[in-house]
Short mmCIF file of N, CA and C in Angstrom, two decimals:
data_model
loop_
_atom_site.label_atom_id
_atom_site.label_comp_id
_atom_site.label_asym_id
_atom_site.label_seq_id
_atom_site.Cartn_x
_atom_site.Cartn_y
_atom_site.Cartn_z
N MET G 1 -66.77 -121.48 -181.69
CA MET G 1 -67.33 -120.18 -181.72
C MET G 1 -67.13 -119.50 -183.09
N LYS G 2 -68.07 -118.65 -183.39
CA LYS G 2 -67.93 -117.95 -184.64
C LYS G 2 -66.80 -116.88 -184.64
N ALA G 3 -66.16 -116.66 -185.72
CA ALA G 3 -65.15 -115.58 -185.74
C ALA G 3 -65.91 -114.28 -185.79
N LYS G 4 -65.26 -113.23 -185.32
CA LYS G 4 -65.87 -111.86 -185.27
C LYS G 4 -66.38 -111.42 -186.64
N ASP G 5 -65.67 -111.75 -187.73
CA ASP G 5 -66.10 -111.31 -189.02
C ASP G 5 -67.27 -112.18 -189.58
N GLU G 6 -67.60 -113.27 -188.84
CA GLU G 6 -68.78 -114.09 -189.29
C GLU G 6 -70.10 -113.59 -188.70
N LEU G 7 -70.01 -112.65 -187.74
CA LEU G 7 -71.17 -112.19 -187.01
C LEU G 7 -71.72 -110.90 -187.65
N PRO G 8 -73.00 -110.71 -187.58
CA PRO G 8 -73.58 -109.41 -188.08
C PRO G 8 -73.06 -108.23 -187.31
N ALA G 9 -73.06 -107.08 -187.90
CA ALA G 9 -72.65 -105.89 -187.28
C ALA G 9 -73.55 -105.41 -186.13
N CYS G 10 -74.89 -105.71 -186.33
CA CYS G 10 -75.87 -105.37 -185.28
C CYS G 10 -75.80 -106.36 -184.16
N PRO G 11 -75.73 -105.91 -182.91
CA PRO G 11 -75.69 -106.82 -181.76
C PRO G 11 -77.00 -107.58 -181.59
N VAL G 12 -78.13 -107.02 -181.91
CA VAL G 12 -79.39 -107.79 -181.81
C VAL G 12 -79.43 -108.89 -182.80
N ALA G 13 -78.99 -108.58 -184.05
CA ALA G 13 -78.90 -109.62 -185.07
C ALA G 13 -77.93 -110.75 -184.74
N THR G 14 -76.85 -110.43 -184.03
CA THR G 14 -75.92 -111.43 -183.51
C THR G 14 -76.64 -112.40 -182.51
N THR G 15 -77.35 -111.83 -181.61
CA THR G 15 -78.13 -112.60 -180.57
C THR G 15 -79.16 -113.51 -181.28
N VAL G 16 -79.90 -112.96 -182.27
CA VAL G 16 -80.90 -113.72 -182.98
C VAL G 16 -80.26 -114.82 -183.73
N GLN G 17 -79.06 -114.57 -184.31
CA GLN G 17 -78.34 -115.60 -185.12
C GLN G 17 -77.95 -116.80 -184.16
N LEU G 18 -77.55 -116.45 -182.90
CA LEU G 18 -77.11 -117.51 -182.03
C LEU G 18 -78.24 -118.27 -181.36
N ILE G 19 -79.28 -117.64 -181.01
CA ILE G 19 -80.33 -118.32 -180.24
C ILE G 19 -81.77 -118.09 -180.80
N GLY G 20 -81.85 -117.51 -181.97
CA GLY G 20 -83.16 -117.05 -182.47
C GLY G 20 -84.10 -118.13 -182.98
N SER G 21 -83.68 -119.31 -183.15
CA SER G 21 -84.59 -120.34 -183.55
C SER G 21 -85.54 -120.80 -182.43
N LYS G 22 -86.71 -121.17 -182.77
CA LYS G 22 -87.67 -121.69 -181.80
C LYS G 22 -87.06 -122.76 -180.93
N TRP G 23 -86.42 -123.71 -181.55
CA TRP G 23 -85.93 -124.85 -180.83
C TRP G 23 -84.79 -124.47 -179.94
N LYS G 24 -83.84 -123.65 -180.37
CA LYS G 24 -82.69 -123.25 -179.55
C LYS G 24 -83.20 -122.52 -178.23
N LEU G 25 -84.20 -121.71 -178.41
CA LEU G 25 -84.72 -121.04 -177.24
C LEU G 25 -85.35 -122.01 -176.24
N LEU G 26 -86.07 -122.97 -176.79
CA LEU G 26 -86.74 -123.97 -175.89
C LEU G 26 -85.71 -124.90 -175.26
N ILE G 27 -84.68 -125.25 -176.00
CA ILE G 27 -83.57 -126.03 -175.40
C ILE G 27 -82.94 -125.24 -174.26
N MET G 28 -82.67 -123.98 -174.51
CA MET G 28 -82.01 -123.14 -173.41
C MET G 28 -83.01 -123.01 -172.23
N ARG G 29 -84.30 -122.90 -172.47
CA ARG G 29 -85.31 -122.81 -171.36
C ARG G 29 -85.15 -124.07 -170.49
N ASN G 30 -85.01 -125.24 -171.07
CA ASN G 30 -84.89 -126.47 -170.33
C ASN G 30 -83.53 -126.47 -169.59
N LEU G 31 -82.48 -126.13 -170.28
CA LEU G 31 -81.13 -126.19 -169.63
C LEU G 31 -80.90 -125.16 -168.57
N LEU G 32 -81.79 -124.18 -168.47
CA LEU G 32 -81.70 -123.22 -167.40
C LEU G 32 -82.07 -123.94 -166.08
N VAL G 33 -82.85 -125.00 -166.10
CA VAL G 33 -83.25 -125.67 -164.91
C VAL G 33 -82.22 -126.73 -164.45
N ARG G 34 -81.64 -127.46 -165.39
CA ARG G 34 -80.72 -128.52 -165.02
C ARG G 34 -80.10 -129.09 -166.31
N PRO G 35 -79.06 -129.86 -166.21
CA PRO G 35 -78.48 -130.57 -167.42
C PRO G 35 -79.58 -131.62 -167.88
N TRP G 36 -79.56 -131.86 -169.17
CA TRP G 36 -80.56 -132.83 -169.75
C TRP G 36 -79.79 -133.77 -170.70
N ARG G 37 -80.34 -135.03 -170.76
CA ARG G 37 -79.84 -135.95 -171.76
C ARG G 37 -80.65 -135.77 -173.03
N PHE G 38 -80.06 -136.25 -174.13
CA PHE G 38 -80.65 -136.08 -175.44
C PHE G 38 -82.10 -136.58 -175.49
N ASN G 39 -82.32 -137.82 -175.09
CA ASN G 39 -83.68 -138.40 -175.18
C ASN G 39 -84.68 -137.66 -174.25
N GLU G 40 -84.20 -137.13 -173.12
CA GLU G 40 -85.12 -136.32 -172.26
C GLU G 40 -85.52 -135.08 -172.97
N LEU G 41 -84.55 -134.41 -173.63
CA LEU G 41 -84.85 -133.19 -174.42
C LEU G 41 -85.86 -133.53 -175.54
N GLN G 42 -85.61 -134.55 -176.25
CA GLN G 42 -86.44 -134.90 -177.42
C GLN G 42 -87.88 -135.20 -176.94
N LYS G 43 -88.07 -135.88 -175.81
CA LYS G 43 -89.38 -136.24 -175.29
C LYS G 43 -90.12 -134.96 -174.81
N ASN G 44 -89.27 -134.04 -174.15
CA ASN G 44 -89.88 -132.82 -173.60
C ASN G 44 -90.28 -131.79 -174.68
N LEU G 45 -89.49 -131.72 -175.77
CA LEU G 45 -89.68 -130.72 -176.80
C LEU G 45 -90.61 -131.34 -177.85
N GLU G 46 -91.83 -131.34 -177.60
CA GLU G 46 -92.84 -132.00 -178.52
C GLU G 46 -92.74 -131.41 -179.89
N GLY G 47 -92.58 -132.33 -180.89
CA GLY G 47 -92.54 -131.91 -182.27
C GLY G 47 -91.17 -131.73 -182.88
N ILE G 48 -90.12 -131.75 -182.04
CA ILE G 48 -88.81 -131.62 -182.61
C ILE G 48 -88.30 -132.95 -183.10
N SER G 49 -87.66 -132.91 -184.29
CA SER G 49 -87.15 -134.13 -184.87
C SER G 49 -85.74 -134.38 -184.35
N GLN G 50 -85.29 -135.65 -184.41
CA GLN G 50 -83.99 -136.02 -183.98
C GLN G 50 -82.91 -135.19 -184.69
N LYS G 51 -83.08 -134.97 -185.98
CA LYS G 51 -82.09 -134.24 -186.76
C LYS G 51 -82.02 -132.79 -186.31
N VAL G 52 -83.22 -132.14 -186.15
CA VAL G 52 -83.20 -130.77 -185.76
C VAL G 52 -82.56 -130.57 -184.29
N LEU G 53 -82.89 -131.52 -183.40
CA LEU G 53 -82.30 -131.46 -182.03
C LEU G 53 -80.84 -131.65 -182.13
N THR G 54 -80.40 -132.66 -182.89
CA THR G 54 -78.93 -132.88 -183.04
C THR G 54 -78.22 -131.64 -183.56
N ASP G 55 -78.78 -131.07 -184.67
CA ASP G 55 -78.10 -129.96 -185.29
C ASP G 55 -78.12 -128.73 -184.35
N SER G 56 -79.21 -128.53 -183.71
CA SER G 56 -79.32 -127.37 -182.73
C SER G 56 -78.30 -127.53 -181.61
N LEU G 57 -78.20 -128.72 -181.03
CA LEU G 57 -77.20 -128.94 -179.99
C LEU G 57 -75.80 -128.74 -180.49
N ARG G 58 -75.52 -129.26 -181.66
CA ARG G 58 -74.15 -129.12 -182.22
C ARG G 58 -73.78 -127.62 -182.48
N PHE G 59 -74.75 -126.88 -183.06
CA PHE G 59 -74.44 -125.46 -183.30
C PHE G 59 -74.32 -124.69 -181.98
N MET G 60 -75.14 -124.98 -180.96
CA MET G 60 -75.04 -124.29 -179.74
C MET G 60 -73.72 -124.63 -178.99
N GLU G 61 -73.28 -125.90 -179.15
CA GLU G 61 -72.02 -126.23 -178.52
C GLU G 61 -70.89 -125.54 -179.29
N ALA G 62 -70.93 -125.52 -180.62
CA ALA G 62 -69.88 -124.85 -181.38
C ALA G 62 -69.78 -123.36 -181.09
N ASP G 63 -70.97 -122.75 -180.77
CA ASP G 63 -71.06 -121.35 -180.49
C ASP G 63 -70.68 -121.04 -179.03
N GLY G 64 -70.48 -122.12 -178.20
CA GLY G 64 -70.05 -121.91 -176.83
C GLY G 64 -71.14 -121.69 -175.85
N ILE G 65 -72.39 -121.92 -176.29
CA ILE G 65 -73.58 -121.63 -175.43
C ILE G 65 -73.85 -122.79 -174.52
N ILE G 66 -73.56 -124.06 -174.98
CA ILE G 66 -73.84 -125.23 -174.12
C ILE G 66 -72.53 -126.05 -174.06
N THR G 67 -72.55 -126.95 -173.10
CA THR G 67 -71.45 -127.92 -172.98
C THR G 67 -72.05 -129.36 -173.16
N ARG G 68 -71.26 -130.21 -173.68
CA ARG G 68 -71.65 -131.66 -173.81
C ARG G 68 -70.65 -132.44 -173.05
N THR G 69 -71.19 -133.19 -172.11
CA THR G 69 -70.34 -134.03 -171.22
C THR G 69 -70.64 -135.50 -171.55
N VAL G 70 -69.62 -136.25 -171.87
CA VAL G 70 -69.75 -137.69 -172.12
C VAL G 70 -69.18 -138.44 -170.91
N TYR G 71 -69.96 -139.23 -170.22
CA TYR G 71 -69.51 -139.94 -169.07
C TYR G 71 -69.05 -141.33 -169.52
N PRO G 72 -67.86 -141.76 -169.08
CA PRO G 72 -67.29 -143.03 -169.45
C PRO G 72 -67.95 -144.25 -168.83
N GLU G 73 -69.22 -144.52 -169.27
CA GLU G 73 -70.00 -145.58 -168.72
C GLU G 73 -70.47 -146.48 -169.90
N VAL G 74 -70.98 -147.62 -169.51
CA VAL G 74 -71.56 -148.52 -170.58
C VAL G 74 -73.00 -148.73 -170.18
N PRO G 75 -73.96 -148.30 -171.03
CA PRO G 75 -73.74 -147.50 -172.26
C PRO G 75 -73.38 -146.05 -171.89
N PRO G 76 -72.70 -145.38 -172.82
CA PRO G 76 -72.26 -143.99 -172.54
C PRO G 76 -73.43 -143.12 -172.21
N ARG G 77 -73.20 -142.20 -171.29
CA ARG G 77 -74.20 -141.23 -170.91
C ARG G 77 -73.65 -139.89 -171.33
N VAL G 78 -74.53 -139.07 -172.04
CA VAL G 78 -74.18 -137.72 -172.50
C VAL G 78 -75.20 -136.77 -171.93
N GLU G 79 -74.65 -135.70 -171.31
CA GLU G 79 -75.53 -134.61 -170.80
C GLU G 79 -75.16 -133.31 -171.45
N TYR G 80 -76.20 -132.50 -171.59
CA TYR G 80 -76.02 -131.16 -172.12
C TYR G 80 -76.38 -130.12 -171.03
N ALA G 81 -75.55 -129.11 -170.90
CA ALA G 81 -75.81 -128.09 -169.87
C ALA G 81 -75.40 -126.76 -170.52
N LEU G 82 -75.89 -125.70 -169.85
CA LEU G 82 -75.50 -124.37 -170.36
C LEU G 82 -74.00 -124.11 -169.90
N SER G 83 -73.26 -123.49 -170.77
CA SER G 83 -71.95 -123.09 -170.41
C SER G 83 -72.04 -121.80 -169.63
N GLU G 84 -70.92 -121.24 -169.24
CA GLU G 84 -70.93 -119.96 -168.54
C GLU G 84 -71.51 -118.89 -169.46
N LEU G 85 -71.18 -118.93 -170.74
CA LEU G 85 -71.71 -117.99 -171.67
C LEU G 85 -73.24 -118.17 -171.81
N GLY G 86 -73.68 -119.40 -171.91
CA GLY G 86 -75.10 -119.65 -171.94
C GLY G 86 -75.81 -119.17 -170.70
N GLU G 87 -75.21 -119.40 -169.54
CA GLU G 87 -75.84 -118.95 -168.26
C GLU G 87 -76.03 -117.44 -168.27
N SER G 88 -75.15 -116.69 -169.02
CA SER G 88 -75.21 -115.26 -169.02
C SER G 88 -76.49 -114.81 -169.74
N MET G 89 -77.15 -115.74 -170.44
CA MET G 89 -78.38 -115.38 -171.13
C MET G 89 -79.63 -115.58 -170.21
N ARG G 90 -79.42 -116.02 -169.01
CA ARG G 90 -80.57 -116.22 -168.06
C ARG G 90 -81.44 -115.05 -167.97
N PRO G 91 -80.89 -113.80 -167.72
CA PRO G 91 -81.79 -112.66 -167.71
C PRO G 91 -82.58 -112.37 -168.96
N ILE G 92 -82.03 -112.70 -170.12
CA ILE G 92 -82.72 -112.48 -171.31
C ILE G 92 -83.90 -113.41 -171.46
N ILE G 93 -83.68 -114.70 -171.15
CA ILE G 93 -84.76 -115.69 -171.21
C ILE G 93 -85.83 -115.35 -170.12
N GLY G 94 -85.34 -114.93 -168.94
CA GLY G 94 -86.29 -114.46 -167.87
C GLY G 94 -87.13 -113.35 -168.32
N ALA G 95 -86.54 -112.41 -169.02
CA ALA G 95 -87.32 -111.24 -169.51
C ALA G 95 -88.36 -111.66 -170.56
N MET G 96 -87.96 -112.62 -171.39
CA MET G 96 -88.90 -113.15 -172.39
C MET G 96 -90.04 -113.82 -171.71
N GLU G 97 -89.76 -114.57 -170.65
CA GLU G 97 -90.82 -115.29 -169.89
C GLU G 97 -91.77 -114.27 -169.31
N GLN G 98 -91.26 -113.24 -168.63
CA GLN G 98 -92.09 -112.21 -168.02
C GLN G 98 -92.96 -111.54 -169.04
N TRP G 99 -92.40 -111.17 -170.21
CA TRP G 99 -93.14 -110.52 -171.24
C TRP G 99 -94.30 -111.41 -171.70
N GLY G 100 -93.97 -112.71 -171.91
CA GLY G 100 -94.97 -113.68 -172.30
C GLY G 100 -96.12 -113.77 -171.34
N ILE G 101 -95.82 -113.81 -170.04
CA ILE G 101 -96.80 -113.81 -169.06
C ILE G 101 -97.71 -112.57 -169.13
N GLN G 102 -97.07 -111.43 -169.16
CA GLN G 102 -97.87 -110.18 -169.28
C GLN G 102 -98.72 -110.18 -170.53
N TYR G 103 -98.25 -110.63 -171.60
CA TYR G 103 -98.97 -110.62 -172.86
C TYR G 103 -100.19 -111.53 -172.70
N LYS G 104 -100.00 -112.73 -172.18
CA LYS G 104 -101.15 -113.62 -171.99
C LYS G 104 -102.19 -113.02 -171.09
N ASN G 105 -101.77 -112.38 -170.03
CA ASN G 105 -102.65 -111.68 -169.11
C ASN G 105 -103.49 -110.60 -169.77
N THR G 106 -102.79 -109.85 -170.63
CA THR G 106 -103.35 -108.76 -171.36
C THR G 106 -104.45 -109.32 -172.32
N ILE G 107 -104.17 -110.33 -173.07
CA ILE G 107 -105.19 -110.83 -174.03
C ILE G 107 -106.31 -111.59 -173.38
N ASN G 108 -106.06 -112.11 -172.16
CA ASN G 108 -107.12 -112.80 -171.43
C ASN G 108 -108.12 -111.80 -170.85
N LYS G 109 -107.74 -110.55 -170.64
CA LYS G 109 -108.63 -109.57 -170.10
C LYS G 109 -109.61 -109.06 -171.15
N GLU G 110 -109.23 -109.24 -172.44
CA GLU G 110 -110.10 -108.70 -173.57
C GLU G 110 -111.27 -109.60 -173.76
#
């Protein structure tokens, strides 16, 4: 997790810094449903590169938003899930979803 002095003074800027990238938001959208494996995420997130997915997952884990579980199997199985902190963002993502639906409905009426 980032130290308090590493975060912007503005709380909105703090949120944007933690989840503001396109890919982080889409990763979170998926993880709200269930835990995902790396390859599943990469296939589902059309256009994301392996490097960007890896970096995004690492940053989100370091920030405490997701958890990474390695199962002691051969071959090893790794799953990513939202942490308790990540789960607390469920209403925010839900509000974004509702706004997006309303926006699409508005522009479709024109």
